[in-house]
Amino acid sequence: MTLAQRAMEQLEAWPDLSSGRASCGVGPALRSVRSEIVHFHSERDVDLHLTVPAIGRFHDDLRDSTAIRMVPGSGWVTVHLDCDTDVDLLMSLVSAALKAHQTHPSPAGHPAGDECNFRRVTVLPRG
């Protein structure tokens, strides 16, 4: 089982999330009542809709993480899963994303999946 499969299996058990297809068209997704939260694009790369305000709050910590890739102005971050600790980080960030979406839901008529970072970030192997 890949790290992304394990993460998705754990998150599918969360009562606030339901599964479906990512609105960007690539891979499965998990969504809350308000918005898409997670896109599983590959065996290692996961886009997380954290919201711009939450990214601003956590920016320094996210920037320092080797598992996180950010695109300026995007409300999404890409989490590259290389080890169990990265899965733990994803779980914590999904929790933060769910809370952020209670405060800052996606605007009506503007689906969150249109802005995910798929094909907008390059993840290089850790050295």
Short mmCIF file of C-alpha atoms in Angstrom, two decimals:
data_model
loop_
_atom_site.label_atom_id
_atom_site.label_comp_id
_atom_site.label_asym_id
_atom_site.label_seq_id
_atom_site.Cartn_x
_atom_site.Cartn_y
_atom_site.Cartn_z
CA MET A 1 0.00 0.00 0.00
CA THR A 2 1.40 3.42 -0.96
CA LEU A 3 1.57 6.31 1.49
CA ALA A 4 -1.16 8.14 -0.45
CA GLN A 5 -3.43 5.08 -0.32
CA ARG A 6 -2.86 4.76 3.41
CA ALA A 7 -3.57 8.46 3.95
CA MET A 8 -6.73 8.29 1.85
CA GLU A 9 -7.95 5.22 3.74
CA GLN A 10 -7.45 6.99 7.07
CA LEU A 11 -9.16 10.17 5.87
CA GLU A 12 -12.13 8.32 4.36
CA ALA A 13 -12.96 7.21 7.91
CA TRP A 14 -13.33 10.84 9.04
CA PRO A 15 -17.02 11.70 9.40
CA ASP A 16 -16.61 15.20 7.90
CA LEU A 17 -15.19 13.93 4.59
CA SER A 18 -16.73 12.09 1.64
CA SER A 19 -14.96 10.69 -1.40
CA GLY A 20 -15.39 11.35 -5.10
CA ARG A 21 -13.41 12.43 -8.16
CA ALA A 22 -11.22 15.52 -8.07
CA SER A 23 -12.84 18.39 -9.95
CA CYS A 24 -9.53 19.01 -11.75
CA GLY A 25 -10.05 15.60 -13.36
CA VAL A 26 -7.01 13.82 -11.92
CA GLY A 27 -7.40 11.29 -9.13
CA PRO A 28 -9.74 10.79 -6.21
CA ALA A 29 -10.75 13.59 -3.88
CA LEU A 30 -12.18 14.06 -0.43
CA ARG A 31 -14.57 16.89 0.28
CA SER A 32 -16.42 18.45 3.15
CA VAL A 33 -19.96 19.78 2.91
CA ARG A 34 -18.50 23.16 1.88
CA SER A 35 -15.57 22.39 -0.42
CA GLU A 36 -13.12 19.93 -1.90
CA ILE A 37 -10.35 19.49 0.63
CA VAL A 38 -7.87 16.91 -0.72
CA HIS A 39 -6.89 15.69 -4.20
CA PHE A 40 -4.78 12.53 -4.46
CA HIS A 41 -2.92 13.07 -7.75
CA SER A 42 -0.33 10.29 -7.53
CA GLU A 43 1.15 7.72 -5.18
CA ARG A 44 3.07 10.51 -3.44
CA ASP A 45 1.57 13.90 -4.34
CA VAL A 46 -1.50 15.28 -2.62
CA ASP A 47 -3.02 18.72 -3.09
CA LEU A 48 -4.67 20.14 0.02
CA HIS A 49 -7.08 23.09 -0.04
CA LEU A 50 -5.83 24.85 3.07
CA THR A 51 -7.19 28.34 2.10
CA VAL A 52 -5.16 31.51 1.59
CA PRO A 53 -5.77 32.79 5.17
CA ALA A 54 -4.60 29.49 6.72
CA ILE A 55 -1.53 29.38 4.47
CA GLY A 56 -0.76 32.92 5.62
CA ARG A 57 -0.99 31.86 9.28
CA PHE A 58 1.24 28.79 8.80
CA HIS A 59 3.44 30.20 6.02
CA ASP A 60 6.80 30.09 7.81
CA ASP A 61 6.30 26.53 9.03
CA LEU A 62 5.00 25.38 5.64
CA ARG A 63 7.90 27.06 3.84
CA ASP A 64 10.41 25.26 6.06
CA SER A 65 8.90 21.80 5.48
CA THR A 66 10.59 19.62 2.88
CA ALA A 67 7.22 17.93 2.22
CA ILE A 68 5.30 21.09 1.29
CA ARG A 69 5.20 22.97 -2.01
CA MET A 70 3.30 26.26 -2.33
CA VAL A 71 2.21 28.32 -5.33
CA PRO A 72 2.01 32.07 -4.66
CA GLY A 73 -1.61 33.21 -4.38
CA SER A 74 -3.03 29.68 -4.31
CA GLY A 75 -5.20 28.43 -1.45
CA TRP A 76 -3.80 24.95 -2.08
CA VAL A 77 -0.53 23.35 -0.97
CA THR A 78 1.04 20.21 -2.38
CA VAL A 79 2.16 17.63 0.16
CA HIS A 80 4.79 15.18 -1.11
CA LEU A 81 4.56 11.93 0.83
CA ASP A 82 7.99 10.35 1.27
CA CYS A 83 7.65 8.88 4.76
CA ASP A 84 5.22 8.22 7.62
CA THR A 85 5.93 11.65 9.10
CA ASP A 86 4.65 13.26 5.89
CA VAL A 87 1.37 11.34 6.28
CA ASP A 88 1.12 12.60 9.86
CA LEU A 89 1.71 16.15 8.59
CA LEU A 90 -1.03 15.69 5.98
CA MET A 91 -3.49 14.51 8.66
CA SER A 92 -2.76 17.59 10.78
CA LEU A 93 -3.11 19.91 7.80
CA VAL A 94 -6.41 18.30 6.73
CA SER A 95 -7.74 19.03 10.20
CA ALA A 96 -6.60 22.64 9.85
CA ALA A 97 -8.17 22.82 6.38
CA LEU A 98 -11.53 21.60 7.65
CA LYS A 99 -11.48 24.29 10.31
CA ALA A 100 -10.39 26.93 7.79
CA HIS A 101 -13.27 26.03 5.47
CA GLN A 102 -15.77 26.57 8.27
CA THR A 103 -14.49 30.15 8.49
CA HIS A 104 -13.68 30.81 4.81
CA PRO A 105 -15.82 28.56 2.54
CA SER A 106 -15.26 28.60 -1.22
CA PRO A 107 -17.26 31.33 -2.98
CA ALA A 108 -20.50 30.17 -4.58
CA GLY A 109 -20.14 29.36 -8.26
CA HIS A 110 -16.36 29.06 -7.91
CA PRO A 111 -15.46 25.39 -7.35
CA ALA A 112 -12.34 24.88 -5.30
CA GLY A 113 -10.94 22.17 -7.59
CA ASP A 114 -10.31 24.66 -10.41
CA GLU A 115 -7.43 26.13 -8.44
CA CYS A 116 -5.57 23.07 -7.19
CA ASN A 117 -1.82 22.99 -7.80
CA PHE A 118 -1.77 19.97 -10.10
CA ARG A 119 0.86 20.57 -12.80
CA ARG A 120 1.75 23.91 -11.17
CA VAL A 121 4.44 22.51 -8.83
CA THR A 122 7.46 20.33 -9.40
CA VAL A 123 8.47 18.01 -6.61
CA LEU A 124 12.13 17.03 -6.69
CA PRO A 125 13.42 13.98 -4.82
CA ARG A 126 14.90 14.70 -1.41
CA GLY A 127 18.69 14.66 -1.44
#
